[in-house]
Tab-separated table of C-alpha atoms in Angstrom:
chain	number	residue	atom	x	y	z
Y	85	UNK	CA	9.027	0.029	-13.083
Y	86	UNK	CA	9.309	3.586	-11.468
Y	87	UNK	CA	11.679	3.800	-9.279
Y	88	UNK	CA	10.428	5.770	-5.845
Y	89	UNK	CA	13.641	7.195	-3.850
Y	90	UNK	CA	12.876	7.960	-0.704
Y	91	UNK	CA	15.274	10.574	1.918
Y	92	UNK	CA	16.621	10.338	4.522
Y	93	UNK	CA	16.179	6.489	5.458
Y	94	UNK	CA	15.391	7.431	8.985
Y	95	UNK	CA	14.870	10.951	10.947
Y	96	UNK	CA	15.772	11.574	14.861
Y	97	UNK	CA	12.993	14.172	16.088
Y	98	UNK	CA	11.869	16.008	18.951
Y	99	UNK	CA	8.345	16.433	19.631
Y	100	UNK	CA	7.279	19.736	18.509
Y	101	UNK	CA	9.982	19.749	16.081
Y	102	UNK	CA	9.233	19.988	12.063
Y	103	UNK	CA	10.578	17.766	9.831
Y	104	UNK	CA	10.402	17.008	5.917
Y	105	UNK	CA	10.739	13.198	3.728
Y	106	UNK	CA	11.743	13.950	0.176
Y	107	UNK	CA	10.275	11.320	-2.200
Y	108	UNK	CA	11.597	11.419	-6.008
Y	109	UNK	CA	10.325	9.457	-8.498
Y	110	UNK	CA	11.903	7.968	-12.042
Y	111	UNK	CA	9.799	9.139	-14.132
Y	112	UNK	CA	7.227	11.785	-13.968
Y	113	UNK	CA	4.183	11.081	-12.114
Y	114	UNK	CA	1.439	13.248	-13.969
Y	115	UNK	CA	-0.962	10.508	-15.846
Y	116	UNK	CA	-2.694	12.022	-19.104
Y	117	UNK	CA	-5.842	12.759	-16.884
Y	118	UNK	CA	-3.485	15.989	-15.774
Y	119	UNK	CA	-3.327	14.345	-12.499
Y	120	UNK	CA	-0.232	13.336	-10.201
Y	121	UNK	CA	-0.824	10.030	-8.156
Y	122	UNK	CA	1.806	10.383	-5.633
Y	123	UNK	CA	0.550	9.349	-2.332
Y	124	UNK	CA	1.952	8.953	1.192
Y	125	UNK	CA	0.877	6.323	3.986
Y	126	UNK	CA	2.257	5.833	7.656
Y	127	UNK	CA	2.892	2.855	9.160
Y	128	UNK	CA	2.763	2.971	13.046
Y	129	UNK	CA	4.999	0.603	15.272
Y	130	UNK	CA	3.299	-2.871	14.640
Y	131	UNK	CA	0.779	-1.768	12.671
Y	132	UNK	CA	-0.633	-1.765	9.040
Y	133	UNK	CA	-0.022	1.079	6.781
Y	134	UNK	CA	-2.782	3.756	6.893
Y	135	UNK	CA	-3.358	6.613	3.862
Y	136	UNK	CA	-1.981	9.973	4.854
Y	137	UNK	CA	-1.482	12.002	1.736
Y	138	UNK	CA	-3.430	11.406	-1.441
Y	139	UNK	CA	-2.924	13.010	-5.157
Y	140	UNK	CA	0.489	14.985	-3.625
Y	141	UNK	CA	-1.722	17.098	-1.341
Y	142	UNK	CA	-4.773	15.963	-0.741
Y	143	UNK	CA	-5.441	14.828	3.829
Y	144	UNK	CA	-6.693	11.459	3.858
Y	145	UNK	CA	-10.032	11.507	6.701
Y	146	UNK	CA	-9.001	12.089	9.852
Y	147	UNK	CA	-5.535	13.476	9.357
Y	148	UNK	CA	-4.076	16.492	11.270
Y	149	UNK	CA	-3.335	18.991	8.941
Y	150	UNK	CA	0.178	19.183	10.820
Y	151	UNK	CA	0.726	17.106	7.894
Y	152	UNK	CA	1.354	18.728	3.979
Y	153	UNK	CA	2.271	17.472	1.264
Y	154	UNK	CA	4.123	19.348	-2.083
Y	155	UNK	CA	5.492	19.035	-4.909
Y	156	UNK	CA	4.935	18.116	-8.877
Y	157	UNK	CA	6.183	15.978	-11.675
Y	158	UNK	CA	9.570	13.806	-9.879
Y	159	UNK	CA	9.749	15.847	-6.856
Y	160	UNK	CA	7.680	15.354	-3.700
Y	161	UNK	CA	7.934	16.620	-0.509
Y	162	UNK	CA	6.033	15.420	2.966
Y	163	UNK	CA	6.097	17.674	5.845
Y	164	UNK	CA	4.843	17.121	9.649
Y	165	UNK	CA	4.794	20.614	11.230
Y	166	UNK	CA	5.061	20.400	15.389
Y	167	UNK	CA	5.881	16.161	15.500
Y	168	UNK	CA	3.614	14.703	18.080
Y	169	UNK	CA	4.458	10.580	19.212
Y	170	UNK	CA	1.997	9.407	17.420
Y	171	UNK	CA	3.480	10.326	14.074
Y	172	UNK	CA	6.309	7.942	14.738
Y	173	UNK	CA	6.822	5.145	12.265
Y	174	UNK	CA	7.265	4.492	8.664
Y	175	UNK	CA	6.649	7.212	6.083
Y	176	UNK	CA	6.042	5.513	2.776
Y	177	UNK	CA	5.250	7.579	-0.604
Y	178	UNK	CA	3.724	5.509	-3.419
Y	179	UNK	CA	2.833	6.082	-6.549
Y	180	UNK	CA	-0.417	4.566	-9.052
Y	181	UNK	CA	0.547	6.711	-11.970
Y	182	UNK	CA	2.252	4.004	-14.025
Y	183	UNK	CA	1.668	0.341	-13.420
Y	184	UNK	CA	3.277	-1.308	-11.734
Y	185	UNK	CA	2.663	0.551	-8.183
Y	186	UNK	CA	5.745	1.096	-6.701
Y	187	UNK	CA	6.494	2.573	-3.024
Y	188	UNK	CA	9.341	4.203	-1.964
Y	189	UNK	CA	11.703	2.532	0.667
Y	190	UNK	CA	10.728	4.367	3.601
Y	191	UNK	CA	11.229	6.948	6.139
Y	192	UNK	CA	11.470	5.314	9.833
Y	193	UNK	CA	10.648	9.016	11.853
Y	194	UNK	CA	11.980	8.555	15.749
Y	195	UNK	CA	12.194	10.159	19.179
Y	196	UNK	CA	15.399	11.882	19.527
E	149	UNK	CA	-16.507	1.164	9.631
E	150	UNK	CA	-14.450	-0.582	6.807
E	151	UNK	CA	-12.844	-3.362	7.873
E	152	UNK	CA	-10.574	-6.269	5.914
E	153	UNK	CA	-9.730	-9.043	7.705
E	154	UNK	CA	-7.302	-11.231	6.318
E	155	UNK	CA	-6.774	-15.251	7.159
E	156	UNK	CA	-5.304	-18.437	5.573
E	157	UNK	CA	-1.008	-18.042	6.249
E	158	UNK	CA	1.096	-20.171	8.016
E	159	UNK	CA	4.135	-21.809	7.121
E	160	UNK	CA	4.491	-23.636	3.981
E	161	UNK	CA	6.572	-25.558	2.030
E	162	UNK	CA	8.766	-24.596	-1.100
E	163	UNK	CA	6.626	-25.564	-4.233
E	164	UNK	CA	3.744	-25.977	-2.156
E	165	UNK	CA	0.034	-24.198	-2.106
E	166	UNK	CA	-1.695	-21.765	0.221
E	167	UNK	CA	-5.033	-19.500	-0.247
E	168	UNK	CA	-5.608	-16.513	1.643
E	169	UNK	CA	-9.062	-14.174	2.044
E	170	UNK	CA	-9.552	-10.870	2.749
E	171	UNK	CA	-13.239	-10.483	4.850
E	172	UNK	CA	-14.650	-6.973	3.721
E	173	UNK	CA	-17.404	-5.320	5.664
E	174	UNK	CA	-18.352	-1.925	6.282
E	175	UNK	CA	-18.948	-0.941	2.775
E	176	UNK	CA	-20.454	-2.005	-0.511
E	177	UNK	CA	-17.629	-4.998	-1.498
E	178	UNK	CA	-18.456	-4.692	-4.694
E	179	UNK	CA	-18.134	-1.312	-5.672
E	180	UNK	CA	-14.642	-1.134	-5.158
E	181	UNK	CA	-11.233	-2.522	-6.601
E	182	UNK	CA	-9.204	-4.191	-4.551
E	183	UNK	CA	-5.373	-5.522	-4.484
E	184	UNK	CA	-2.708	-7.900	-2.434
E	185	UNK	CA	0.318	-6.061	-1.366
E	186	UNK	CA	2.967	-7.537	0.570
E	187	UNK	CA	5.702	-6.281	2.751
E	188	UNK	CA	8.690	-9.031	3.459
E	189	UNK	CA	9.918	-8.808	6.899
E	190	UNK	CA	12.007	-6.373	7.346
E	191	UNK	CA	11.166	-4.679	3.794
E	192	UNK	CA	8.799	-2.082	2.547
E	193	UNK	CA	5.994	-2.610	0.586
E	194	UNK	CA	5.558	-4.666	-2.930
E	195	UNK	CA	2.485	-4.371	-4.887
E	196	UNK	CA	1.244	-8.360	-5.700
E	197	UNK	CA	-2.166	-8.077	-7.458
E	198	UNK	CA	-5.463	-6.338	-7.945
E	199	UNK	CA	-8.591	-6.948	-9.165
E	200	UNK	CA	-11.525	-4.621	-10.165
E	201	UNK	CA	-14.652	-4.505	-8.521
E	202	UNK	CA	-16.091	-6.888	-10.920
E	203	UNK	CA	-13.316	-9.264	-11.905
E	204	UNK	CA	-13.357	-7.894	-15.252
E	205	UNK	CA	-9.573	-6.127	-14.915
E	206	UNK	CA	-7.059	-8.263	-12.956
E	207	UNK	CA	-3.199	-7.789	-12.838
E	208	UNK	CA	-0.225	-9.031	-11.640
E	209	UNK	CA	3.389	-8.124	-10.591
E	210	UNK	CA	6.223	-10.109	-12.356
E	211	UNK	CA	7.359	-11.756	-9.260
E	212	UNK	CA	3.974	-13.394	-8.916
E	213	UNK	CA	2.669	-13.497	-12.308
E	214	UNK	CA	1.677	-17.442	-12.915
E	215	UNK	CA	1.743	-18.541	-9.806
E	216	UNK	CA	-0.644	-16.585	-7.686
E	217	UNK	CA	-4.438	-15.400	-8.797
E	218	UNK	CA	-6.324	-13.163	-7.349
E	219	UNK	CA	-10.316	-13.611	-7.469
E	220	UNK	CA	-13.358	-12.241	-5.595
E	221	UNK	CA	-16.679	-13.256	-4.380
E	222	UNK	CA	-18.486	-10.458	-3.783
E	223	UNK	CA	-21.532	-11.978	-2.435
E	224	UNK	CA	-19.585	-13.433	0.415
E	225	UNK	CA	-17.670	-10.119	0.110
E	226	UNK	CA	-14.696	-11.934	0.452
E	227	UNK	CA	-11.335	-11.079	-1.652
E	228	UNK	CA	-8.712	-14.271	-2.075
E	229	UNK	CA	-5.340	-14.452	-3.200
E	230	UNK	CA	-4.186	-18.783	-4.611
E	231	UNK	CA	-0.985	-18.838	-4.154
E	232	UNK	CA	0.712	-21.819	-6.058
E	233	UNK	CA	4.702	-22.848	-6.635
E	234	UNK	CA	5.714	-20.651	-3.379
E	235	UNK	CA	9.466	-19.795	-2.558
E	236	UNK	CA	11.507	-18.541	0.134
E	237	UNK	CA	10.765	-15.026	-1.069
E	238	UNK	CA	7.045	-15.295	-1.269
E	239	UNK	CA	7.520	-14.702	2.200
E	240	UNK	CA	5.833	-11.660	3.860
E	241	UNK	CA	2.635	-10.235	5.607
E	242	UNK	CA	0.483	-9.900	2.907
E	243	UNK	CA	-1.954	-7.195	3.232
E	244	UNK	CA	-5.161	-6.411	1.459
E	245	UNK	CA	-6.162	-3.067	0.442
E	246	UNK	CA	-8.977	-1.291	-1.072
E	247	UNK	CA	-8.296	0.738	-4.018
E	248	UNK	CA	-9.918	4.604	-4.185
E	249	UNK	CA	-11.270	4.254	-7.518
E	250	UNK	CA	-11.716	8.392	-7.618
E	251	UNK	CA	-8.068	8.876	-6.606
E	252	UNK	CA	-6.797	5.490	-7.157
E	253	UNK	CA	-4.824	5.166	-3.898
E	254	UNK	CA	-5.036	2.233	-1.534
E	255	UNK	CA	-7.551	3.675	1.150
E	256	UNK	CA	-8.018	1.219	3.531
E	257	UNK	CA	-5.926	-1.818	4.385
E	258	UNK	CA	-6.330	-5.273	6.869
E	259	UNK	CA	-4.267	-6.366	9.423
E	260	UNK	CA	-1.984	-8.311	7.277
E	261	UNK	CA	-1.623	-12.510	7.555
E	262	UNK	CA	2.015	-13.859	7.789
E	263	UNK	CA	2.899	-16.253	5.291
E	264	UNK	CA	6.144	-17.935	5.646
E	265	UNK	CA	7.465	-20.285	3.065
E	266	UNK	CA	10.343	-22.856	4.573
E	267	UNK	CA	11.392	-26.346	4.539
């Protein structure tokens, strides 16, 4: 299975503050269509997980675009420009590239 | 609005059986894929099982693989998940998700239903 590592574990933020969640991935995520199916989802206190980030870079409906996402073949990178609270929780990336799906551990973002 | 709303958990025995659904509405059940994921409490998330949109693909993780199945009724656009032989580790929220079949990403997800296998 691909192996989705995930840094740091947690974050202590600010609101207003920037921050970035590294996601790196065992084996390269670009399927033979040319495309990279790295994704990223939040989960909220208590909550289910919700899409954020689709195909690396792509805003899921609804999302602020204080949220970006980069990167390409084992190396992804989410970013949350200017936190607000209610982008505190669980940053998971996944990826649907190879089967099995596989998620990374998580990021748990928090007030500072 | 989609919406998946998942029932059927509870507490269960080792070795013992338990059946959950997934309740889709909001959009056209059966034009989409759709798949159990779990998260253990505590844990992140664990991919269990998906199913296309008309049963024809279906597929399993290892950890589940002949003991659960996964099946759908899309007239009662309802999504289920048999879950036979369960251990201590089968236990988690279990969460169903629908599957972007354009960008193959889990789009939409339910509530979750706590399962919770003990003696």
């Amino acid at each position: 299975d691909v192996v989705m590592t995930q840094t740091p574990p947690s974050l202590s933020v600010a609101i207003g503050q920037s921050v970035s969640i590294s996601c790196k991935s065992s084996q390269s995520l670009v399927y033979s269509d040319g495309k990279t199916y790295l994704h990223w989802l939040l989960q909220s206190p208590g909550r289910s997980p919700k899409r954020l980030i689709y195909q690396v870079s792509n805003l899921g409906s609804g999302v602020p675009d204080r949220f970006s996402g980069t990167g390409s073949q084992k190396d992804f990178t989410l970013k949350i420009s200017r936190v607000e609270a209610e982008d505190l929780g669980v940053y998971y990336c996944a990826q649907t590239t190879h089967f099995p799906p596989t998620f990374g551990a998580g990021t748990k973002l928090e007030l500072k | 609005e989609v919406q998946l709303v998942e029932s059927g958990g509870g507490l269960v025995q080792p070795g013992r059986s338990l059946k959950l659904s997934c309740l889709a509405s909001g959009f056209t059940f059966s034009n989409y894929g759709m798949n159990w994921i779990r998260q253990a409490p505590g844990k992140g998330l664990e991919w269990v099982a998906s199913i296309s949109s008309s049963s024809s693909y279906i597929y399993y993780a290892d950890t589940v693989k002949g003991r659960f199945t996964i099946s759908r009724d899309n007239a009662k656009n309802t999504l289920y998940l048999q879950m036979t032989s369960l251990r201590s580790e089968d236990t988690a929220l279990y969460y169903c998700a629908r599957e972007d079949g354009y960008n193959y990403d889990f789009d939409y997800w339910g509530q979750g239903v706590m399962v919770t296998v003990s003696s």
